[in-house]
Tab-separated table of C-alpha atoms and ligand atoms in Angstrom:
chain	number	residue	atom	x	y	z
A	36	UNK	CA	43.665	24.980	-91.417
A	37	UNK	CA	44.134	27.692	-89.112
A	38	UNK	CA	43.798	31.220	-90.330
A	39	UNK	CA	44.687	34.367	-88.564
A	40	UNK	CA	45.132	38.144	-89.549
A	41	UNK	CA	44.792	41.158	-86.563
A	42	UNK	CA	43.297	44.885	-88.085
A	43	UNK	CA	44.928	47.676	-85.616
A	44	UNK	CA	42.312	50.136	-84.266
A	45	UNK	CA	43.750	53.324	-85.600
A	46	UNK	CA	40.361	54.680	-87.150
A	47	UNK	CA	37.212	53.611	-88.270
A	48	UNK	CA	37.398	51.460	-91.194
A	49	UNK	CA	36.595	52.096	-94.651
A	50	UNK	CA	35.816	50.516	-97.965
A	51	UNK	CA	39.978	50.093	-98.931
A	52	UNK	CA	39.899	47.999	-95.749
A	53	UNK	CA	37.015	46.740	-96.719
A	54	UNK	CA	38.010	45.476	-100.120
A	55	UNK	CA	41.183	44.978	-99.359
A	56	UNK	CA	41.352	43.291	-96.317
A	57	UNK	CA	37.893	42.362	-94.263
A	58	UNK	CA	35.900	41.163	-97.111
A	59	UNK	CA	38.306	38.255	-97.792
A	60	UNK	CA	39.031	37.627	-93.546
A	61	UNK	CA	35.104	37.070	-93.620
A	62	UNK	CA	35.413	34.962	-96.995
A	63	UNK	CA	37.527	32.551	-95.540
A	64	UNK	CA	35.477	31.696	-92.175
A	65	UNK	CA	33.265	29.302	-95.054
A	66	UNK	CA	35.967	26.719	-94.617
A	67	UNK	CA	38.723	27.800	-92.394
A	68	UNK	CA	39.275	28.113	-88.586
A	69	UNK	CA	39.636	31.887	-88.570
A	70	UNK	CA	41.088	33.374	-85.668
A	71	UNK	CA	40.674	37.396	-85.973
A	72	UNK	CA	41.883	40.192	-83.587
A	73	UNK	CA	42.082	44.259	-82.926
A	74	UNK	CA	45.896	44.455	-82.779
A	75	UNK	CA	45.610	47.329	-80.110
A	76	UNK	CA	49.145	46.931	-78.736
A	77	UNK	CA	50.207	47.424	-82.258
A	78	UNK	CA	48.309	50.747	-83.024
A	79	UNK	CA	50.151	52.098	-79.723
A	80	UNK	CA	53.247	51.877	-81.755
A	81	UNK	CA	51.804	55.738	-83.579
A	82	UNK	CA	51.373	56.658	-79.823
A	83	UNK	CA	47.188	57.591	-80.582
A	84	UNK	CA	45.694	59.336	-78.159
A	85	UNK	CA	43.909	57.590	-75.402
A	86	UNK	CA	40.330	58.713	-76.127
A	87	UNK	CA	40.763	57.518	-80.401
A	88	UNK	CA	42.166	53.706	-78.930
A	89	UNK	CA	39.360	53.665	-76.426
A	90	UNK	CA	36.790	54.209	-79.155
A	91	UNK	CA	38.246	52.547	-82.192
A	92	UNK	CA	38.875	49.038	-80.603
A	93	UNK	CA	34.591	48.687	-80.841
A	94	UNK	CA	34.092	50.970	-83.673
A	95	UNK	CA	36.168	48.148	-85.027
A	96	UNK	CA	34.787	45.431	-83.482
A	97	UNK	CA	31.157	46.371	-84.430
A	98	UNK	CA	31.821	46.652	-87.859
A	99	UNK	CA	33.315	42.985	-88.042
A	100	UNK	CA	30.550	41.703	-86.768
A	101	UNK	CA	27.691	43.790	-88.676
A	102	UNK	CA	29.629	43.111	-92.089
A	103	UNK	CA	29.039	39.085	-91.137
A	104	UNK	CA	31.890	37.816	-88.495
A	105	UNK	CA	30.420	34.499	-87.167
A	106	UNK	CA	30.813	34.765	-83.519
A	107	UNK	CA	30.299	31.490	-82.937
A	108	UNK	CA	32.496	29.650	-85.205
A	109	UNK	CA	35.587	32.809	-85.812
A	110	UNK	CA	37.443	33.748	-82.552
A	111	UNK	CA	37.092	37.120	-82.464
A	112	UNK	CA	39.371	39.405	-79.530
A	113	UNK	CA	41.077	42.314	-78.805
A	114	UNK	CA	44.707	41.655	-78.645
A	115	UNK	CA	45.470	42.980	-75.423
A	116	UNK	CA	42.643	40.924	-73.610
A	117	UNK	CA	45.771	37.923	-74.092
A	118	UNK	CA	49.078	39.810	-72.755
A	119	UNK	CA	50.961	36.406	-72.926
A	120	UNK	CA	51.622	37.167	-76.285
A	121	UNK	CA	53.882	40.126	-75.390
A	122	UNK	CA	55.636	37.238	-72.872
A	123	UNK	CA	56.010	34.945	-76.100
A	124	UNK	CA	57.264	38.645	-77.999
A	125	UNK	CA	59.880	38.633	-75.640
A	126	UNK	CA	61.699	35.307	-75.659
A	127	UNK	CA	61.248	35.625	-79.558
A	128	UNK	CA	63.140	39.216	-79.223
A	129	UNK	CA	65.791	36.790	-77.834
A	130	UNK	CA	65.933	35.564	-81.102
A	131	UNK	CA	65.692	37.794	-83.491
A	132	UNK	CA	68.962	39.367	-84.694
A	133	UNK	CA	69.231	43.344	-84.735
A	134	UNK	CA	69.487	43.250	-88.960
A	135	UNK	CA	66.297	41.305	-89.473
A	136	UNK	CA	64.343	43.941	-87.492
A	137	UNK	CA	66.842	46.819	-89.865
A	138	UNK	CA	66.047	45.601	-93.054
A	139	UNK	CA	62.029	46.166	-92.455
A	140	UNK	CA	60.752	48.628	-95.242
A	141	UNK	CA	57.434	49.352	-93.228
A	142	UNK	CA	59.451	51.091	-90.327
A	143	UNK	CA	61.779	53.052	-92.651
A	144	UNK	CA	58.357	53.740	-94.438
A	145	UNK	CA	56.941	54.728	-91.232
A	146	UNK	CA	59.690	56.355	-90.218
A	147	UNK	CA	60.111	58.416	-93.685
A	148	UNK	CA	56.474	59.490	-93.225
A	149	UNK	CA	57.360	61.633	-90.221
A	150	UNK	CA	56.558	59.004	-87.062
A	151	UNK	CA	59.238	59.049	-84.371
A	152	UNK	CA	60.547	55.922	-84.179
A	153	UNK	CA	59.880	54.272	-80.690
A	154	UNK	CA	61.188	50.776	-79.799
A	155	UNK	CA	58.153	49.609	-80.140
A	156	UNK	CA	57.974	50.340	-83.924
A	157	UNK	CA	60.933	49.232	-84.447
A	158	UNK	CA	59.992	45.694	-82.381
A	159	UNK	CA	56.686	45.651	-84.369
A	160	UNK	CA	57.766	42.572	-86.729
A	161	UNK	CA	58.272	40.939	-83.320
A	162	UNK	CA	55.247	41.453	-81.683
A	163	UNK	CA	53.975	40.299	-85.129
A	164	UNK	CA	55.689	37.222	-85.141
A	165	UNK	CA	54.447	36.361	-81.265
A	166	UNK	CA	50.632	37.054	-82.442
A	167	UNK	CA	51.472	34.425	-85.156
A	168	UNK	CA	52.786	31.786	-83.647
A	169	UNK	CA	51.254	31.813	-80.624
A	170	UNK	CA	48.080	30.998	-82.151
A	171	UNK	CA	49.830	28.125	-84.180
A	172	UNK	CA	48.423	29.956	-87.284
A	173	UNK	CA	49.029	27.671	-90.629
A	174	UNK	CA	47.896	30.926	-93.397
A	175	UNK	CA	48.132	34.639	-93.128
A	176	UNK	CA	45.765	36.489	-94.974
A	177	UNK	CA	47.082	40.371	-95.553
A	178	UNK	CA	47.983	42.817	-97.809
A	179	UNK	CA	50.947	42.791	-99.845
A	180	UNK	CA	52.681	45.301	-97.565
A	181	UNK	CA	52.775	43.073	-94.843
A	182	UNK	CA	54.112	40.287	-96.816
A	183	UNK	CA	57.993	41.189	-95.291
A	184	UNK	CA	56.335	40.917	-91.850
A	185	UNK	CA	55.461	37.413	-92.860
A	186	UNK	CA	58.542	36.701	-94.306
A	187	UNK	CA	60.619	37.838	-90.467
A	188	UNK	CA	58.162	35.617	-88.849
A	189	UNK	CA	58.594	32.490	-90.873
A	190	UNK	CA	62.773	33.337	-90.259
A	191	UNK	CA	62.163	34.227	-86.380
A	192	UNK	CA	60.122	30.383	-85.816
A	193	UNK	CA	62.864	28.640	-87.989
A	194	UNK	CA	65.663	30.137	-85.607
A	195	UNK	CA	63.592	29.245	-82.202
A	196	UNK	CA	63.156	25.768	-83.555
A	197	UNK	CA	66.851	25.408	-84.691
A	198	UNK	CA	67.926	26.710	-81.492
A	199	UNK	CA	65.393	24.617	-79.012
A	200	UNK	CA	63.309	22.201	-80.630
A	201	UNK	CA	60.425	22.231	-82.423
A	202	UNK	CA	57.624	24.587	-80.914
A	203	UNK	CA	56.558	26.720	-83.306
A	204	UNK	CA	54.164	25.721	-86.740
A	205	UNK	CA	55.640	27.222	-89.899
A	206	UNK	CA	52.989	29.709	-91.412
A	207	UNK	CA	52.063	30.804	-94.485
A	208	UNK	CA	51.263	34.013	-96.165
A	209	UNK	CA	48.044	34.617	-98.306
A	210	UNK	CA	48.421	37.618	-99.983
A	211	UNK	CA	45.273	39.237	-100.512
A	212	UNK	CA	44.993	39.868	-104.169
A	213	UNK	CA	43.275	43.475	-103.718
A	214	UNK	CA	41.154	44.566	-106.739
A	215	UNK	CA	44.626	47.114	-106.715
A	216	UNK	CA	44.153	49.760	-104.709
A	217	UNK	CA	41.224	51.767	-103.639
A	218	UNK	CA	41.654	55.309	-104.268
A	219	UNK	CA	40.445	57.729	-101.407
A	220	UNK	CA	38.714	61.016	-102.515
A	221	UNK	CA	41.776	62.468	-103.522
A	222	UNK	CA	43.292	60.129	-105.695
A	223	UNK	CA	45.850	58.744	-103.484
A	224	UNK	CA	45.124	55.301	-101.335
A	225	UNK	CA	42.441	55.623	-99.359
A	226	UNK	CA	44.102	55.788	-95.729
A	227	UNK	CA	43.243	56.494	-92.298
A	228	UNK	CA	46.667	58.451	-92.144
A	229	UNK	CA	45.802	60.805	-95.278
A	230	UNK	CA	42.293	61.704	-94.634
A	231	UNK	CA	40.686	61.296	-97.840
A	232	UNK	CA	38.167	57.844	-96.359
A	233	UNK	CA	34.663	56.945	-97.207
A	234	UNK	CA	33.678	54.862	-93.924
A	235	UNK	CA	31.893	52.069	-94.600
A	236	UNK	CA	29.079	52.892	-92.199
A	237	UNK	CA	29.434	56.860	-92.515
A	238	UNK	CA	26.149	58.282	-92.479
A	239	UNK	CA	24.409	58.183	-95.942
A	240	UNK	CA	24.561	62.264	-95.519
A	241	UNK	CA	28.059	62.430	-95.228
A	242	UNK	CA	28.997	59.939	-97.486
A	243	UNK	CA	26.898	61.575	-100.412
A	244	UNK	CA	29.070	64.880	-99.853
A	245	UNK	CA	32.327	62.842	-99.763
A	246	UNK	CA	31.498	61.149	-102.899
A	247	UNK	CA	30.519	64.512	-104.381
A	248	UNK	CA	33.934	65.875	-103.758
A	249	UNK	CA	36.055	62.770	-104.983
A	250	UNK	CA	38.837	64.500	-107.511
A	251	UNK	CA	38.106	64.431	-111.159
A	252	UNK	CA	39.872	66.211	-114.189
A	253	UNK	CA	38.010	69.617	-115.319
A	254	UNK	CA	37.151	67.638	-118.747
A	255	UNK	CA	33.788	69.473	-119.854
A	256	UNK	CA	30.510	67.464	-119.650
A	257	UNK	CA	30.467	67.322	-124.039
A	258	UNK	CA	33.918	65.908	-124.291
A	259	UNK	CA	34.759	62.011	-124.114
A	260	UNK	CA	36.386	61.222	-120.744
A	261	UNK	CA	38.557	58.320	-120.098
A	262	UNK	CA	37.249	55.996	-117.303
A	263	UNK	CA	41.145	54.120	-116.620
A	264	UNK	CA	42.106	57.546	-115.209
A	265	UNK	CA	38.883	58.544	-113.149
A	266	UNK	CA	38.718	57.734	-109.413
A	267	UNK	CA	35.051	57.646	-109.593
A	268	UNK	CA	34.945	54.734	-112.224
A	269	UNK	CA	37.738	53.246	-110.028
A	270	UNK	CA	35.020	53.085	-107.782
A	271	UNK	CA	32.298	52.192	-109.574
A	272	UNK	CA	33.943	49.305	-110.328
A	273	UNK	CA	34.303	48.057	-106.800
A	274	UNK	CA	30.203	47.985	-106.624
A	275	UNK	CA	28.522	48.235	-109.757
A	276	UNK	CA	27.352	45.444	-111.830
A	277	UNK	CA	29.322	44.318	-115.141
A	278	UNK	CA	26.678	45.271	-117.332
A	279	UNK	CA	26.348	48.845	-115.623
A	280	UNK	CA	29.785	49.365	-115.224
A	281	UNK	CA	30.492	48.385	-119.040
A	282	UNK	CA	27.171	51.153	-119.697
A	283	UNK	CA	29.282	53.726	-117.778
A	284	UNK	CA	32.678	52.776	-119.684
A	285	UNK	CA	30.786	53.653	-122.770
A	286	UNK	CA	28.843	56.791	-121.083
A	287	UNK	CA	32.356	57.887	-120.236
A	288	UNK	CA	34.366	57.337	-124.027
A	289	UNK	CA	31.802	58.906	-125.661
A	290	UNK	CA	30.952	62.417	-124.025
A	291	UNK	CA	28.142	64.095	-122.866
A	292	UNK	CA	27.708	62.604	-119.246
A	293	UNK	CA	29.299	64.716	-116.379
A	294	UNK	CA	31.120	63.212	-113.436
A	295	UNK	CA	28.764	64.406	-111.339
A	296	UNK	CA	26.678	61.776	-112.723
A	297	UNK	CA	28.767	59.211	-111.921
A	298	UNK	CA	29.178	60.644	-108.844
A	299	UNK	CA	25.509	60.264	-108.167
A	300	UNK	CA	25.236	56.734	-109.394
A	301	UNK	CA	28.353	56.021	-106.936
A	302	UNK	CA	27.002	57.040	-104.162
A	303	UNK	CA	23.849	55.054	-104.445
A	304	UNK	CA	25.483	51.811	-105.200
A	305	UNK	CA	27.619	52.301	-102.146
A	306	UNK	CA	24.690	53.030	-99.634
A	307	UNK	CA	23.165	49.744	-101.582
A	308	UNK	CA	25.947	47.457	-100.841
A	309	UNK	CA	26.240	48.351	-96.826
A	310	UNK	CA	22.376	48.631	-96.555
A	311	UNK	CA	22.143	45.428	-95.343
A	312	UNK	CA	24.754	45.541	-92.566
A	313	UNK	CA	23.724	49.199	-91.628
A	314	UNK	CA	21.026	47.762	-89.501
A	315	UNK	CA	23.451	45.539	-87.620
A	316	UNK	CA	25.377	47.685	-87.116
A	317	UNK	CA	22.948	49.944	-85.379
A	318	UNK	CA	21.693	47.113	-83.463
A	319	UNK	CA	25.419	46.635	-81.867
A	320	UNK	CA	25.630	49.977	-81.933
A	321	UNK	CA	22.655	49.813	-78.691
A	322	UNK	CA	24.071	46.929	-77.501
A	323	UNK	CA	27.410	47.884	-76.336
A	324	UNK	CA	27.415	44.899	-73.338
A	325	UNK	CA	26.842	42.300	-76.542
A	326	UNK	CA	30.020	43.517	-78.080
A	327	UNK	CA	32.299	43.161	-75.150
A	328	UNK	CA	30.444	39.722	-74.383
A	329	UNK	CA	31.619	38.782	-77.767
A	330	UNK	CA	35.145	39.685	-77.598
A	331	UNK	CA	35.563	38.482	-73.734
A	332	UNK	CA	34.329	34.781	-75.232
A	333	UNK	CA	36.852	35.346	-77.917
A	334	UNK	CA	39.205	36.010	-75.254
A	335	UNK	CA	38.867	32.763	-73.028
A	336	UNK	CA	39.255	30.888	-76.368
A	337	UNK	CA	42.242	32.506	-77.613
A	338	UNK	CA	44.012	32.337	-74.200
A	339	UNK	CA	43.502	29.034	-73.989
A	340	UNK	CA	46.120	27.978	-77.420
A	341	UNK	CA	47.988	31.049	-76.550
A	342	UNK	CA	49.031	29.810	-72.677
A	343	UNK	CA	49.630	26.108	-74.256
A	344	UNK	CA	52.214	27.333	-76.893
A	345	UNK	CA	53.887	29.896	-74.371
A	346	UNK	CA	54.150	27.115	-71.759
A	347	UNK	CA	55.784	25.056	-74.378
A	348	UNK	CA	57.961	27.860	-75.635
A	349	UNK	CA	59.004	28.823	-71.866
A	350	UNK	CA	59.682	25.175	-71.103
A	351	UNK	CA	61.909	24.729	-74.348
A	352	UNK	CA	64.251	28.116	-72.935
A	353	UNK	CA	64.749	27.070	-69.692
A	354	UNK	CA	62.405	28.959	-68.143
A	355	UNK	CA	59.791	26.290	-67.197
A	356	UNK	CA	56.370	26.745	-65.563
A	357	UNK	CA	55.704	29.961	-63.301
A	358	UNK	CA	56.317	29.303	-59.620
A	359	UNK	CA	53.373	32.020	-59.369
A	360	UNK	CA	53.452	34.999	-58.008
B	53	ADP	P1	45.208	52.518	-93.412
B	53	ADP	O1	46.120	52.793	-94.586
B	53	ADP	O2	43.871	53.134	-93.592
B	53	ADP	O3	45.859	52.873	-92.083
B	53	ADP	P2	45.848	49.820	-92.706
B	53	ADP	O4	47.280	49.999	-93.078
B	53	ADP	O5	45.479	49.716	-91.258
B	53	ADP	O6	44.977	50.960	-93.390
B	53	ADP	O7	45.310	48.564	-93.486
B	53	ADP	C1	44.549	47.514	-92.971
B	53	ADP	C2	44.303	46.544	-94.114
B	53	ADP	O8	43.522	47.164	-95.164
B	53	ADP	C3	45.607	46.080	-94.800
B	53	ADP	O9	45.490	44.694	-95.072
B	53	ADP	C4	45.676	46.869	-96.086
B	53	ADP	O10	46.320	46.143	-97.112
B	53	ADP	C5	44.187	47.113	-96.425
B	53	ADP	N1	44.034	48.426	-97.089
B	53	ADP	C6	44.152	49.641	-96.507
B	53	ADP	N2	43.926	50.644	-97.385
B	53	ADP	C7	43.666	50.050	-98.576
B	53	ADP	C8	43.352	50.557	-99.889
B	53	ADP	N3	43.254	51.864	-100.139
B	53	ADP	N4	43.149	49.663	-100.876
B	53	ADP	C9	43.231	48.323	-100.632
B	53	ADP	N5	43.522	47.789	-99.426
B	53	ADP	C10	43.737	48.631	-98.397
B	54	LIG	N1	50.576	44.668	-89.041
B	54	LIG	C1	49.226	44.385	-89.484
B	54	LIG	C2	48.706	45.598	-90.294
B	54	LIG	O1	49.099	46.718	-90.053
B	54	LIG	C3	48.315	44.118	-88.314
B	54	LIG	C4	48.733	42.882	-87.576
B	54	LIG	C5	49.242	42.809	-86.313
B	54	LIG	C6	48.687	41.548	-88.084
B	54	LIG	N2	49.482	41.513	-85.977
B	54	LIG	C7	49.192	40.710	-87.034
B	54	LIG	C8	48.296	40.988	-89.290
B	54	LIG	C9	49.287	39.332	-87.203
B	54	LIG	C10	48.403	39.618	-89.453
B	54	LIG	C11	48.903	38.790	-88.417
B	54	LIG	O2	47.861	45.426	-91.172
């Protein structure tokens, strides 16, 4: 079964990517063929500036690999590094009717949220659909906003088919059942877009000062606290144990601990969870040739399915083989 899913480089990542994304992408390479990439051509799309593109493709790429990516086994690449998907993009534009692309609630969203809407966003779904297929992926593992993306894919590969032949495998989407969403220090979603993050590999300085100033209520430290509306037990809950999260549910309901206890407690429970990839990461961190070695390999083998299903896409148009140029 092959698996694919693409994370764009628009920041460094943190633990609501984490839980709600990466941990189940590196789940899956047990006993899947798990093809992974940095969708860079898709974080162009919020037109980031140069430098921040330049430096989040191997922010994101190191942390992948630190938090357990098997190089050898997962093919791991940077979008870009295979441009014939934006050639498959293209004949699937051909495709794709106008209201398909119209009815997509993450550019409105986008859109709504202040972005000025470039083709490009509006194409995203497309460029989407090309990464997809090209790759002749079988499951989808994302997040339950990109399910619609999922959806125009499976209805953009039904319409090439109909129209041409078969090319294109019919994929699936796995929706990542997040443990909900993972509030950011001010009690929205943690986002890259809202800044409210906790990295995952922030340093443990920094992190201990976010987690400090997470929002609470001004309950006093006497008075019984309820842990269902706390973002700090919302927390807790992603990395404590059950039998010291159900001692903090009862810390909580029955007074007399502060949240800056909790707060404490949090922050040592997250530094304990990432310890073990923090070295990694610092290791990559030094190696900066290693990194690139690993996504130029994951290159070459991604190329190699993407240039078979575009040659079989181009030949089923018309277009046949390049003359070469
Ligand atoms: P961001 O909102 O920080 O820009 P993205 O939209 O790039 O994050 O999300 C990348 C992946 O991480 C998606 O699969 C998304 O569902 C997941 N994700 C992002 N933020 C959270 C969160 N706060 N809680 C759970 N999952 C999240
Ligand atoms: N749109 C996805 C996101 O924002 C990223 C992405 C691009 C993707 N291409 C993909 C995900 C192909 C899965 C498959 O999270």
């Amino acid at each position: 079964m092959r698996v694919l899913s693409g994370i764009q480089p628009s920041g460094r990542l943190h633990i609501g990517n984490y839980f709600g994304a990466m941990r189940q992408h590196l789940q899956l390479q047990a006993d899947h063929d798990c093809f992974y990439f940095i969708a860079d051509f898709h974080a162009l799309t919020s037109n980031p500036k140069p430098a921040d593109i330049a430096r989040y493709t191997p922010d994101v790429a190191m942390d992948y690999i630190a938090l357990g990516l098997d190089t050898n086994k997962t093919v791991f690449w940077r979008q870009s590094d295979v441009p014939e998907v934006t050639e498959l993009a293209w004949l699937l534009s051909c495709v794709t009717p106008m209201g398909l692309l119209q009815r997509c609630v993450s550019f409105k969203d986008k859109v709504a949220q202040g972005l000025a809407p470039n083709h490009g966003l509006f194409a995203y779904p497309v460029l989407q659909a090309a990464d997809i297929l090209i790759y002749k992926s079988d499951l989808v593992p994302v997040g339950a906003d990109q399910k619609q993306h999922i959806e125009v894919t499976r209805d953009i590969a039904g319409r090439f088919n109909n129209d041409y032949g078969v090319v294109f495998t019919i994929p699936e989407a796995h929706i990542i059942e997040s443990v909900a969403v993972v509030p950011g220090t001010d009690g929205r979603k943690m986002s890259k877009s809202y800044d409210n993050t906790i990295e995952i590999f922030e340093s443990e300085e920094s992190l201990r000062k976010k987690i400090m100033r997470i929002v609470t209520d001004s309950t006093p430290v006497a008075e019984p606290k309820d842990p269902d509306r706390c973002n700090v037990f919302a927390l807790l809950k992603l990395f404590a144990q059950p039998q010291e999260l159900a001692d903090w549910e009862n810390r909580y309901r029955s007074g007399g601990t502060g949240y800056s206890d909790a707060k404490k407690r949090l922050a040592e429970l997250v530094i304990d969870y990432f310890k073990p990839f923090r070295e990694k990461r610092a290791e990559l961190e030094h190696n900066p040739s290693y990194v690139r070695e690993v996504l130029a390999e994951g290159a070459r083998r991604a190329a190699s399915v993407a240039v078979e299903t575009l040659t079989a896409a181009r030949n089923a148009v018309g277009l046949g083989a390049h003359y070469g140029r």
